[in-house]
CSV table of C-alpha atoms in Angstrom, one decimal:
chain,number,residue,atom,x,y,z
A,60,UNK,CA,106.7,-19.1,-15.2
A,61,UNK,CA,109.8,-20.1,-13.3
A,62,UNK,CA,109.3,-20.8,-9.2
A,63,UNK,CA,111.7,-17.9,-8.3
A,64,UNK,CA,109.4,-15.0,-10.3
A,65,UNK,CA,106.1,-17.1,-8.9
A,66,UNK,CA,107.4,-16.5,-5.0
A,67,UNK,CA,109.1,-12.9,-6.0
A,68,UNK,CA,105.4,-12.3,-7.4
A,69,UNK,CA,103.5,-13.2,-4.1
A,70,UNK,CA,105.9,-11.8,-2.1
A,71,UNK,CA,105.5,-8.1,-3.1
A,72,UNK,CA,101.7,-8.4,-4.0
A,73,UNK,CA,101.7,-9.5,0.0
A,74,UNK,CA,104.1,-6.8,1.3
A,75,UNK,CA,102.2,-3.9,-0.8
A,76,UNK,CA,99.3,-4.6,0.8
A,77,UNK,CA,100.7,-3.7,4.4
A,78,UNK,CA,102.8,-1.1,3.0
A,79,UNK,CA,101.4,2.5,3.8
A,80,UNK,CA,102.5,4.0,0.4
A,81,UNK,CA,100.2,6.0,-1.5
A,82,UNK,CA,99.0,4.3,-4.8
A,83,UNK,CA,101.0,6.0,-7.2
A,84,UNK,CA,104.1,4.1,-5.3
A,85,UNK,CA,102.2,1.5,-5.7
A,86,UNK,CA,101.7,1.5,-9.4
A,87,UNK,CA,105.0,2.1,-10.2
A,88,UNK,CA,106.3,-0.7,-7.6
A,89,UNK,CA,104.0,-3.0,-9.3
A,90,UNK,CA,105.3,-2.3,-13.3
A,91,UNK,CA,108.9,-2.8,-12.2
A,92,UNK,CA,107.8,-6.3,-11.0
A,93,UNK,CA,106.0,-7.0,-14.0
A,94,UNK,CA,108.7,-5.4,-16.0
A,95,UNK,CA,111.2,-7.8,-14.1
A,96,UNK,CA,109.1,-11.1,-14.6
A,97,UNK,CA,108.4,-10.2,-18.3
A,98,UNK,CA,112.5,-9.9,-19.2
A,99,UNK,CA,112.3,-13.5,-17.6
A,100,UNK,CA,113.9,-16.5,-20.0
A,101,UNK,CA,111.5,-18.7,-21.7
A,102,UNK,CA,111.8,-21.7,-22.1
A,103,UNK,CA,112.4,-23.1,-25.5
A,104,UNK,CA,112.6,-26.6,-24.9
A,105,UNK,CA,110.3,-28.4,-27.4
A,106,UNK,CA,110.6,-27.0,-31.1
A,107,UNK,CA,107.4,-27.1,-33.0
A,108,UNK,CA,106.1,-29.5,-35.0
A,109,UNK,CA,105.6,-29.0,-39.1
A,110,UNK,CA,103.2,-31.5,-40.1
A,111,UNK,CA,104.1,-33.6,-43.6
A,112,UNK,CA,101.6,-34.9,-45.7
A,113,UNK,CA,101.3,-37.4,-48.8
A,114,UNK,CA,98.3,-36.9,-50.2
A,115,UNK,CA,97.7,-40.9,-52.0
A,116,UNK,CA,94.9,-40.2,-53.7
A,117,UNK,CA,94.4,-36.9,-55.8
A,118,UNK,CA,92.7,-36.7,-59.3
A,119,UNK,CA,95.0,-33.9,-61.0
A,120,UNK,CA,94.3,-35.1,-64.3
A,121,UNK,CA,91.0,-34.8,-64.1
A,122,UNK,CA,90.6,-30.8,-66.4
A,123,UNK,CA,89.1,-29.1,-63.5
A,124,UNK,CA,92.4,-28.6,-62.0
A,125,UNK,CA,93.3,-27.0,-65.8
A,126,UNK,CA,90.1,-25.0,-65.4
A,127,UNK,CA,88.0,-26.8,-68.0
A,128,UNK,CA,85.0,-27.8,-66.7
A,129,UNK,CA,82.4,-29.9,-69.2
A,130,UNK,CA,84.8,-29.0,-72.2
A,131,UNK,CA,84.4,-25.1,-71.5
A,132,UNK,CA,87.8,-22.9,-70.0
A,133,UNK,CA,86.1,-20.9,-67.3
A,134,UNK,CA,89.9,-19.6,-65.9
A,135,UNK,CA,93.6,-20.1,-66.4
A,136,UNK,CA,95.2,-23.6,-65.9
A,137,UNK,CA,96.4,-23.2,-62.2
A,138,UNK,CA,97.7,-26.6,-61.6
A,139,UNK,CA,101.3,-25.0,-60.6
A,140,UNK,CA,99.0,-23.3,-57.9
A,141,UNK,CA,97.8,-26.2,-56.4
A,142,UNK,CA,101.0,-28.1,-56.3
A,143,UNK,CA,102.0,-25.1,-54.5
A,144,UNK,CA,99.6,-24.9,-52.0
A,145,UNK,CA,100.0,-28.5,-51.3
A,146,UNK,CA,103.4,-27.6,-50.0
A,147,UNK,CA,102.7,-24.6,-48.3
A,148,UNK,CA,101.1,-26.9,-46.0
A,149,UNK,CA,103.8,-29.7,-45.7
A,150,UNK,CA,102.0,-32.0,-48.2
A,151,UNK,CA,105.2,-33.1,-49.9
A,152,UNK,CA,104.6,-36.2,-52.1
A,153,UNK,CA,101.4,-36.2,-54.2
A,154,UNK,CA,99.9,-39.6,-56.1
A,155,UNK,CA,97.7,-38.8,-59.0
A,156,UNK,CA,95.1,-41.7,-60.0
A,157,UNK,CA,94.4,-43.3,-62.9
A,158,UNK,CA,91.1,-44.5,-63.2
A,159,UNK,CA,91.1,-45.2,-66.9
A,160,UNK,CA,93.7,-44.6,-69.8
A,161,UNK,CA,92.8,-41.2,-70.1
A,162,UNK,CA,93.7,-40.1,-66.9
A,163,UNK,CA,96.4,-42.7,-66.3
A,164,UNK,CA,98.3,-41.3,-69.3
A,165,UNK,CA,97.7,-37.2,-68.5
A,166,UNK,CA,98.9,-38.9,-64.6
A,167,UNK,CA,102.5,-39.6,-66.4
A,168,UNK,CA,102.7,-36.2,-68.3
A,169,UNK,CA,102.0,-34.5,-64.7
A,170,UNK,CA,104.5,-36.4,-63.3
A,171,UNK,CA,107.0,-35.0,-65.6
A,172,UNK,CA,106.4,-31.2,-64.7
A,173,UNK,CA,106.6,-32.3,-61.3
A,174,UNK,CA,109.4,-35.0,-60.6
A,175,UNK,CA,110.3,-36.3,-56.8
A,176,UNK,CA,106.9,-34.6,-56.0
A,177,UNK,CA,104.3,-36.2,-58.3
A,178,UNK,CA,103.1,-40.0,-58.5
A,179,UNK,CA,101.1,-41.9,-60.5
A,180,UNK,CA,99.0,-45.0,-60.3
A,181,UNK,CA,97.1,-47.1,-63.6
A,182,UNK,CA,94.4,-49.1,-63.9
A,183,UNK,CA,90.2,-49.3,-64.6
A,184,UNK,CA,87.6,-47.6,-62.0
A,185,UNK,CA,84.7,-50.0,-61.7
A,186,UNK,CA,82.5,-47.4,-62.6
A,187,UNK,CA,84.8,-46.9,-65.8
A,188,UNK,CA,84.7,-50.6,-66.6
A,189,UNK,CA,81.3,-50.9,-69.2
A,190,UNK,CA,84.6,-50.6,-71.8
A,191,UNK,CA,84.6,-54.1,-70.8
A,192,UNK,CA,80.8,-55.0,-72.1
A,193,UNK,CA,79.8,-56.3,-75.2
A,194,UNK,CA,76.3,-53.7,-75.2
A,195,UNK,CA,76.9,-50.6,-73.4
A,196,UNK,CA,79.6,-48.2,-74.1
A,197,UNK,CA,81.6,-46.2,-71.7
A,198,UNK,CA,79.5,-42.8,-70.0
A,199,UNK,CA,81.4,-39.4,-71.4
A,200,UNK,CA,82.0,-37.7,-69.0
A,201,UNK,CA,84.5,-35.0,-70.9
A,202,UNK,CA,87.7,-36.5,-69.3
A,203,UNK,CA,86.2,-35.7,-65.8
A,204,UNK,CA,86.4,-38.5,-62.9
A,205,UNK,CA,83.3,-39.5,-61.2
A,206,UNK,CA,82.1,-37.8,-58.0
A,207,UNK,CA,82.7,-39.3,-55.0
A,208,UNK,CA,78.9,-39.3,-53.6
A,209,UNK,CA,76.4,-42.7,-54.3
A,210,UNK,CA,74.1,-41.4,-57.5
A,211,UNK,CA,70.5,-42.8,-57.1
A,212,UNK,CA,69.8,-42.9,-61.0
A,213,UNK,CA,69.0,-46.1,-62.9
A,214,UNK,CA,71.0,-49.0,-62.7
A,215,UNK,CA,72.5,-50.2,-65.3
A,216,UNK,CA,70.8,-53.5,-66.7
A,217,UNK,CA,72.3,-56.7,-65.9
A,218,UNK,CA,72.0,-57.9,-69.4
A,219,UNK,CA,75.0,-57.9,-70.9
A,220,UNK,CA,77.9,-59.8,-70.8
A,221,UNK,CA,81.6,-59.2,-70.5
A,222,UNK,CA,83.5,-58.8,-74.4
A,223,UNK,CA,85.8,-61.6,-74.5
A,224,UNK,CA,88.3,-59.9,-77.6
A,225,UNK,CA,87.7,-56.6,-76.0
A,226,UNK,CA,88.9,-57.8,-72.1
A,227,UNK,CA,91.9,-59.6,-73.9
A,228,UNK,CA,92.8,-56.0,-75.7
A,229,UNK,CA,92.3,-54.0,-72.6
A,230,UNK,CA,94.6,-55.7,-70.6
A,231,UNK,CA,97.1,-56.1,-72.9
A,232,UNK,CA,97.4,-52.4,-73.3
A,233,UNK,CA,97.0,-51.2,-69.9
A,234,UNK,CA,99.7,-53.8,-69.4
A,235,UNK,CA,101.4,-52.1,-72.2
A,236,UNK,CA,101.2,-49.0,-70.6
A,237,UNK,CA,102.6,-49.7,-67.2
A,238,UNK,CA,105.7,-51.6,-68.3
A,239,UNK,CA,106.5,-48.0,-70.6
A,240,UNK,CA,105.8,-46.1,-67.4
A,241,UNK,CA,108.2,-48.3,-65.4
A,242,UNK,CA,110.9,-48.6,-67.9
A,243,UNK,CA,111.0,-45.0,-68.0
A,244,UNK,CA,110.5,-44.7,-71.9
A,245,UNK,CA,108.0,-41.8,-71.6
A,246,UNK,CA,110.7,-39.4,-70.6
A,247,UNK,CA,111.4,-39.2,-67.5
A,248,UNK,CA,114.6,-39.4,-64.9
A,249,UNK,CA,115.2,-41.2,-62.0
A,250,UNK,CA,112.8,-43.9,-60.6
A,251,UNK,CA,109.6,-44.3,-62.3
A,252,UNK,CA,106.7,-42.0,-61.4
A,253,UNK,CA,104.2,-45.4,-61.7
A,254,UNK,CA,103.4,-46.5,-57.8
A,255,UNK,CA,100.5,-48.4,-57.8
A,256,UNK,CA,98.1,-50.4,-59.4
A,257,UNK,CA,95.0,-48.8,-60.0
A,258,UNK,CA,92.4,-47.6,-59.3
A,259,UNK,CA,90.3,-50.4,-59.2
A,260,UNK,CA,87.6,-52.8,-57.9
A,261,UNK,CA,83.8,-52.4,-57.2
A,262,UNK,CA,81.3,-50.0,-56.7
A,263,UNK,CA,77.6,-51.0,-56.2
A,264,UNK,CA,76.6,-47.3,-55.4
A,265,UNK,CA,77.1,-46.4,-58.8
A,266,UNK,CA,75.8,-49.0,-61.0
A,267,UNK,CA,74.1,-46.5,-63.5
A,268,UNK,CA,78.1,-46.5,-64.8
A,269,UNK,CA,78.4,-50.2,-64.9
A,270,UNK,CA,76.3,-52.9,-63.4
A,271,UNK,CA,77.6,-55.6,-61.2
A,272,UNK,CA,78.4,-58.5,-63.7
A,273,UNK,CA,80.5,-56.0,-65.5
A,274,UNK,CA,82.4,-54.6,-62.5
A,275,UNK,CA,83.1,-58.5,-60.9
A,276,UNK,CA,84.6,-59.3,-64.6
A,277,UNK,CA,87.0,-55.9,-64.6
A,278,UNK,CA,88.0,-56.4,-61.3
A,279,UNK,CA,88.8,-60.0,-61.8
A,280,UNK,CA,90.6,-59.0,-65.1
A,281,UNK,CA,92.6,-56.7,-63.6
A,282,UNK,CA,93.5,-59.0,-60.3
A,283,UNK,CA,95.3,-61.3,-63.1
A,284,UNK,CA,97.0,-59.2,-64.8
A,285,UNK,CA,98.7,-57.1,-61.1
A,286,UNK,CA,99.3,-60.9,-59.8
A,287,UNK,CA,101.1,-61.5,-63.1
A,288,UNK,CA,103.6,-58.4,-63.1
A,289,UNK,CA,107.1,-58.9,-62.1
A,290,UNK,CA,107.5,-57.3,-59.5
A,291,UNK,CA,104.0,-56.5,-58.7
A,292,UNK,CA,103.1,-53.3,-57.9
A,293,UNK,CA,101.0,-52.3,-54.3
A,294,UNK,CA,97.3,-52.2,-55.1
A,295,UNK,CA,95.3,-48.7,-55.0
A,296,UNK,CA,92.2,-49.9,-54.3
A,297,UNK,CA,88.1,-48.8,-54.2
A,298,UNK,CA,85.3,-51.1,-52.2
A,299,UNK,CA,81.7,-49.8,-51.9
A,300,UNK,CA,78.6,-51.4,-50.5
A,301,UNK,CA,80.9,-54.6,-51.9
A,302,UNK,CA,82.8,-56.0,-49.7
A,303,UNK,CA,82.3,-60.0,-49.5
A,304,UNK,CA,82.8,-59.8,-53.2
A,305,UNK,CA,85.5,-57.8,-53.1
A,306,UNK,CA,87.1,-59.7,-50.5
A,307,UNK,CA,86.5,-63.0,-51.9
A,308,UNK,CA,88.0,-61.6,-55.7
A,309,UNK,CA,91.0,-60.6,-53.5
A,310,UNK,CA,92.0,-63.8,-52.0
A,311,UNK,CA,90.3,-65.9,-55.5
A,312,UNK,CA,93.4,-64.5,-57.1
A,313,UNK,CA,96.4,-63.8,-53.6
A,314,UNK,CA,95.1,-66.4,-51.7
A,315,UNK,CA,93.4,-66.4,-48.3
A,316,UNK,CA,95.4,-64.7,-46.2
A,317,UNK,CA,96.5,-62.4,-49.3
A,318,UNK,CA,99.8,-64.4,-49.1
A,319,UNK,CA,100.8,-63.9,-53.0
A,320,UNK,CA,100.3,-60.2,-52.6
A,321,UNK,CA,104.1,-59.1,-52.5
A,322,UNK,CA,103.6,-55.5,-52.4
A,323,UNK,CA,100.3,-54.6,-50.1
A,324,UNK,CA,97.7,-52.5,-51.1
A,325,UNK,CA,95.5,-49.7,-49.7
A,326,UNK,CA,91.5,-49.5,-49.8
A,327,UNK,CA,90.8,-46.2,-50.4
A,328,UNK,CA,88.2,-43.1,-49.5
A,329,UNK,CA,86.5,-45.9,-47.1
A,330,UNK,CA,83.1,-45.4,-45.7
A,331,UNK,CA,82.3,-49.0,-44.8
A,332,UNK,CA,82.0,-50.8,-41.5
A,333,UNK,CA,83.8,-50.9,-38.2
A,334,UNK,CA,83.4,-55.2,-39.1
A,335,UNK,CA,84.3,-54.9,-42.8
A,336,UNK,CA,87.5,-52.3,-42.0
A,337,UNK,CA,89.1,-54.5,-39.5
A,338,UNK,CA,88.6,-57.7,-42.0
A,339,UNK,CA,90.4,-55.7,-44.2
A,340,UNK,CA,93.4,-54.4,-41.8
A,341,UNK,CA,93.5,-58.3,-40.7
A,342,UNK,CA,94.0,-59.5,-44.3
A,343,UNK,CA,97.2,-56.4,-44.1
A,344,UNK,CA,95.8,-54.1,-46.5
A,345,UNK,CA,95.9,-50.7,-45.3
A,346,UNK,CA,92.7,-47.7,-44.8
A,347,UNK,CA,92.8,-44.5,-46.8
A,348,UNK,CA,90.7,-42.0,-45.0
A,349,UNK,CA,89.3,-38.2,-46.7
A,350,UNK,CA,86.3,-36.3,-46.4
A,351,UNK,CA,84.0,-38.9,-47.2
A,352,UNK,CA,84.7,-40.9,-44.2
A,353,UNK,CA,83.5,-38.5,-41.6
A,354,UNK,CA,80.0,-37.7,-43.3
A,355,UNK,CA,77.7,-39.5,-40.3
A,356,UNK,CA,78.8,-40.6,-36.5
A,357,UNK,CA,78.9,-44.1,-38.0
A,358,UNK,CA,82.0,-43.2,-40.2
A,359,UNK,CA,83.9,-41.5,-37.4
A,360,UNK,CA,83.2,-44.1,-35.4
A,361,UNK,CA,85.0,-46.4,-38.1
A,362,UNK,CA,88.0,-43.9,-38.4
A,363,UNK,CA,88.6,-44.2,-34.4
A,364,UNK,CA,89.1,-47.7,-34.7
A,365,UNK,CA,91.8,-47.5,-37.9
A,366,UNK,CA,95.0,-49.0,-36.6
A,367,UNK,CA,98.3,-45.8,-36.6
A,368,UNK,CA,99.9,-48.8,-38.4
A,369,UNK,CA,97.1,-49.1,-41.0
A,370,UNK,CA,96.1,-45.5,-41.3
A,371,UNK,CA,96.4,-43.4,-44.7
A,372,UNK,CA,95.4,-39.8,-45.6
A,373,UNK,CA,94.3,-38.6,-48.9
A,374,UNK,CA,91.5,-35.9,-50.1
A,375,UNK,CA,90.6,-37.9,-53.4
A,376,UNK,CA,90.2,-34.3,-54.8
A,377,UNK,CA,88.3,-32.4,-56.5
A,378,UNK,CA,85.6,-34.3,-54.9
A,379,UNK,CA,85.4,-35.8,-51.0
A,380,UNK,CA,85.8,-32.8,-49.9
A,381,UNK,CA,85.1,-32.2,-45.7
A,382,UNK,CA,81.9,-30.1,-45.0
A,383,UNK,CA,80.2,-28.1,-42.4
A,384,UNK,CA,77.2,-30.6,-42.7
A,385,UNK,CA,80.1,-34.0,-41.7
A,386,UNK,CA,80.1,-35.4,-38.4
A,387,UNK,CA,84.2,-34.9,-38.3
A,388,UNK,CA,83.8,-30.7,-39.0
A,389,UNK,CA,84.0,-30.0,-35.1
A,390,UNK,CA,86.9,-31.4,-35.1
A,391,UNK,CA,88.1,-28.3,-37.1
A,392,UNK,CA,86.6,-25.8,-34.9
A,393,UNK,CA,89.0,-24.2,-32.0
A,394,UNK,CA,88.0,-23.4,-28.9
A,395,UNK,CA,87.2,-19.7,-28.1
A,396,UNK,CA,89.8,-17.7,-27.1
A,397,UNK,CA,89.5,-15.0,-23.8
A,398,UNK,CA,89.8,-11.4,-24.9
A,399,UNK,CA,92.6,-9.8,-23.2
A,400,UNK,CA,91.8,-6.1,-22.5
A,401,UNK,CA,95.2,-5.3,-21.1
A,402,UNK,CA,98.7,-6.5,-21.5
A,403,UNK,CA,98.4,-7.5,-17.1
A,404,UNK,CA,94.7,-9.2,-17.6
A,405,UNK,CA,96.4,-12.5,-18.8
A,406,UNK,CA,98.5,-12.9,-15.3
A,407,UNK,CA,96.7,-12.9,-12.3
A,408,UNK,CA,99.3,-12.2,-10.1
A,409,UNK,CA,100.0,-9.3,-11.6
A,410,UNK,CA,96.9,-8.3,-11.4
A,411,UNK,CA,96.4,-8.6,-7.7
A,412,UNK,CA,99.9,-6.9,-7.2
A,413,UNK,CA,99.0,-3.7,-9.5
A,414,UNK,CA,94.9,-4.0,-8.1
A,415,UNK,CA,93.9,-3.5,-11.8
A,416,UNK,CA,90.8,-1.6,-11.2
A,417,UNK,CA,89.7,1.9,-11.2
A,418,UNK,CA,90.0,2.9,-7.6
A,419,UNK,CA,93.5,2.2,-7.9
A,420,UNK,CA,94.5,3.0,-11.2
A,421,UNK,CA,93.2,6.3,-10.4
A,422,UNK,CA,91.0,6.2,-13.7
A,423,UNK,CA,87.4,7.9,-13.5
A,424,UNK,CA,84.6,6.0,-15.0
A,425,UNK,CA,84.0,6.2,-18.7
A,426,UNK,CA,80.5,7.5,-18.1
A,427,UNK,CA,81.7,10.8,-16.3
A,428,UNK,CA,82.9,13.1,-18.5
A,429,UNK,CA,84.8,17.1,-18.3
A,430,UNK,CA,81.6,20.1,-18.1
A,431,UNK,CA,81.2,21.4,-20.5
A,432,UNK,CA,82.4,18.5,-22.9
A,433,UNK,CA,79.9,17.3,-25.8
A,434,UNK,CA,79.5,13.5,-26.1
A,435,UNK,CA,81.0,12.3,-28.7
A,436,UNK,CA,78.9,11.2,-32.0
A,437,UNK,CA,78.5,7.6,-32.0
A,438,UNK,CA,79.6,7.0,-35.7
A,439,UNK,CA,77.8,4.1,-37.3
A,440,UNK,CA,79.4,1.2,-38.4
A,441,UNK,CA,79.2,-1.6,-41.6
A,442,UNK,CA,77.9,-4.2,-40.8
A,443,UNK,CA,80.8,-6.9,-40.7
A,444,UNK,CA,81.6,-10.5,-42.2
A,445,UNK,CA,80.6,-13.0,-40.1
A,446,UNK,CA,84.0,-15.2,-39.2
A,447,UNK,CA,84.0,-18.7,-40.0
A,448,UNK,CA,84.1,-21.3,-38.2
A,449,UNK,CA,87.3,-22.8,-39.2
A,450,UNK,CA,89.2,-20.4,-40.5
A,451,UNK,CA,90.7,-20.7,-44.6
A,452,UNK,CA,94.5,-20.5,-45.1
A,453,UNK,CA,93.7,-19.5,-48.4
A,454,UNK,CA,91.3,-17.0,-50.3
A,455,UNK,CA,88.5,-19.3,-51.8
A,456,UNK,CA,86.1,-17.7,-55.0
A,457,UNK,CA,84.0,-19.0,-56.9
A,458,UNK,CA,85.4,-20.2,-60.3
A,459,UNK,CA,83.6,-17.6,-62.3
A,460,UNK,CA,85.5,-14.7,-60.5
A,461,UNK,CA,88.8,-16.6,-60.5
A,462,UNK,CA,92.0,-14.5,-59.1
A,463,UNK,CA,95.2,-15.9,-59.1
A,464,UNK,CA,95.8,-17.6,-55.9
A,465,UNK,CA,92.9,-18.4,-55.2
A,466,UNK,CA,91.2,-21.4,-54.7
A,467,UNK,CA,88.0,-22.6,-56.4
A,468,UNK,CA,85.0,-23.2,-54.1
A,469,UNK,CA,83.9,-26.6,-54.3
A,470,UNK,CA,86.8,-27.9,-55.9
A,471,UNK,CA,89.1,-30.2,-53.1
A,472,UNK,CA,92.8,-29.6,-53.3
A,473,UNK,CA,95.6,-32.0,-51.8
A,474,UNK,CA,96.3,-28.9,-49.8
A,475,UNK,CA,93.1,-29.5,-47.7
A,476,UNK,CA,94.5,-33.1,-46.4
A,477,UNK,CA,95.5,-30.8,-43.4
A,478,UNK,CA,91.6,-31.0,-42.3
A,479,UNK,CA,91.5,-35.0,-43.2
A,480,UNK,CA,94.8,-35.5,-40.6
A,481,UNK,CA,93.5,-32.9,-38.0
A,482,UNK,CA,90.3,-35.2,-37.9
A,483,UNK,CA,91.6,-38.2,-37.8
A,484,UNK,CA,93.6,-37.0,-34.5
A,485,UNK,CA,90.4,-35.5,-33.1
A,486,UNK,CA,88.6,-38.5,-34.2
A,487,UNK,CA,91.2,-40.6,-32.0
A,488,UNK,CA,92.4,-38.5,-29.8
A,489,UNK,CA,95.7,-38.5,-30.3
A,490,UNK,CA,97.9,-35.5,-31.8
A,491,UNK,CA,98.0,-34.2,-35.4
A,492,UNK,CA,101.8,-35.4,-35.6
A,493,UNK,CA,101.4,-39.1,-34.3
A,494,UNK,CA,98.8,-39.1,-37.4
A,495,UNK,CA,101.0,-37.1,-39.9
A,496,UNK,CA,104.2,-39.2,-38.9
A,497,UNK,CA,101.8,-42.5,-38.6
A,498,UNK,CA,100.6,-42.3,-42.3
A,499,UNK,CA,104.1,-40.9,-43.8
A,500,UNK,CA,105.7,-44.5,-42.5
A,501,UNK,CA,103.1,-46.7,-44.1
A,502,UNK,CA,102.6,-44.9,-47.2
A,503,UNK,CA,106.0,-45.0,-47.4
A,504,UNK,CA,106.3,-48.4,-47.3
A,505,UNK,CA,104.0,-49.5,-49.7
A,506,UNK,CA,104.6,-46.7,-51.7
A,507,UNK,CA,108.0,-46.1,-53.3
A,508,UNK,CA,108.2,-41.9,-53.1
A,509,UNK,CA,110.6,-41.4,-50.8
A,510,UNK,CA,113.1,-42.8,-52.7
């Protein structure tokens, strides 16, 4: 409120009170001065702030975003949906992952429906590497990528070694495959959909997919093959429960300081230590943040300590998604909001200028009522929906009542990075837009989608 309507405000609320006018005057005095402060100017300085997002790590090729789940159509292919949604909520650039040649090709064809918004990356999951072994073939898992959560089933035996002839023919055709995607031979216009090398590297929560020997000699593979391309592309990285082995591949094959790595790289959905994160932001690689790294106290605490300048957001959907059960929910939750019972309840100088109670108001209390009047029949009522917490932008369901719309419950979306960036800035401290803005410049500049 301006200093002018402030004094004019005190100034009658002080005169009515030694004025001997009856209350009716009074009333009426009052609603011209509230009238008068209310056709006030506001000021407009500041304009609000639209948050933009790129979401760097999203598994749209994976068929549950096409509605298949375990080889069965349970509702309509709504990709177009999600790609929508995304936007509605200012996440503008989206990069798909490949995390074998499945998914790295159906990544390209994506791209295609959805140029200048869509991005793709190539290369062998660790926990898709067994293709790599001479005894165990790769798990089916009907074109699906793996969750996101550790798995506490069997590991696999370390018995097996890594196929010589089959390395030599895997790398020559993923290599095959990313010089077509950056030529632009499968179709496209413009620059090349193909951003980034990956996803790869190890995984020793999930060796029931591949056991360590394996995963070292795909990783190492790969490393050789990304050092080799001219230029190289940035690295889309994974590291879990591995780091000195993944940190020693890393600077085996770009040296110590990562000196031969032209083009960066980002380790992605991290969850491991505050020690092991800033080893990795000192080497320059940058931290990709989702659901998955606010699970416990421990992993928020790891998030507060992520540089601005290293910081990346993703939701590494359809899994990783943020839950009530994470440390980082609360962040979600807004403070209560005071009901306002009247339009003059939210200023209190109005208030103590119009004496907003009964006595002077001139209302009776509700419990007196006319003679002769009948109380009215208290009606019951449904019970109602309890509100969430955090409230949902958009209608969730369950995928067996699919509407269109919609989204499916349990299934992330790129349109929930909103949550991952609004955490991250609670997690900090600092505002949704210095994270939003943050993020956009460094994916940007390892990233070519802003081109």
């Amino acid at each position: 409120m301006f200093p002018r309507t402030t004094a004019l405000l005190r100034l009658t609320h002080s005169t009515a009170k030694r004025l001997p006018v009856d209350r009716i005057l009074h009333r009426d005095i009052s609603s011209s001065i509230y009238k008068m402060a209310s056709d006030m100017p506001v000021r407009t300085d500041e304009k609000p702030y639209h948050p933009r997002y790129i979401d760097i790590g999203i598994n749209l090729a994976d068929p549950i975003f096409r509605g298949q789940y375990h080889g069965t159509q349970r509702h309509p292919d709504d990709m177009s949906a999600v790609v929508s949604r995304a936007k509605e909520v200012g996440c503008q650039k989206l990069i798909i992952t490949g995390s074998d040649f499945t998914s790295s090709r159906h990544a390209l064809e994506i791209a295609k429906e959805y140029p200048g918004t869509v991005y793709t990356t190539a290369g062998i999951h660790p926990c898709s590497s067994s293709i790599f072994s001479t005894t165990h073939s790769h798990v089916d898992t009907n074109g699906h990528t793996m969750p996101c959560d550790p798995d506490p089933s069997q590991p696999i035996p370390e018995d097996h070694e890594p196929d010589v002839s089959k390395t030599a023919t895997i790398i020559s055709e993923l290599q095959s495959l990313i010089e077509e995607a950056r030529s632009n031979s499968n179709g496209t216009t413009g620059p090349s959909p193909l951003v980034a090398f990956g996803e790869f590297g190890l995984d020793y929560d999930r060796l029931h997919y591949c056991s360590k020997k394996i995963q070292l000699h795909s990783f190492a593979a790969q490393l050789d093959l990304a050092a080799s391309l001219r230029p190289q592309l940035p690295l889309f990285l994974h590291s879990r429960a591995a780091h000195a082995d993944f940190v020693a591949l890393l600077k085996d094959k770009f040296g110590p300081r990562l000196e031969r790595l032209e083009r960066g790289g980002v380790v992605h959905s991290f969850t491991g230590t505050v020690e092991e994160m800033r080893e990795l932001m000192d080497l320059g690689l940058y931290i990709g943040t989702n659901g998955c790294s606010f699970k416990t106290a421990e992993n928020c605490a790891v998030v507060k300590e992520i540089h601005l300048d290293r910081l990346m957001l993703e939701t590494d959907g359809p899994w990783c998604e943020v839950r009530p059960s994470h440390e980082g929910w609360k962040h979600l939750i807004e403070a209560p909001k005071p009901a306002v019972e009247a339009t003059t309840t939210a200023n209190p100088d109005i208030n103590a200028i119009t004496g907003n109670d009964a006595e002077i108001s001139g209302a009776e209390p509700a419990k007196q009522q006319q003679k002769g009047s009948k109380p009215k029949q208290q009606q019951s009522k449904k019970p109602q929906k309890k509100e969430p917490q955090v409230p949902e932008r958009f209608k969730t369901v369950k995928k067996e009542k699919w509407v269109e719309g919609a989204m499916i419950k349990g299934r992330n979306e790129p349109c929930m990075i909103e949550r991952v960036g609004k955490i991250v800035a609670g997690i900090k401290g600092v505002s949704v837009e210095e994270v939003c803005e943050a993020a956009w410049r460094n994916t940007t500049k390892v990233f070519a989608v802003d081109e």
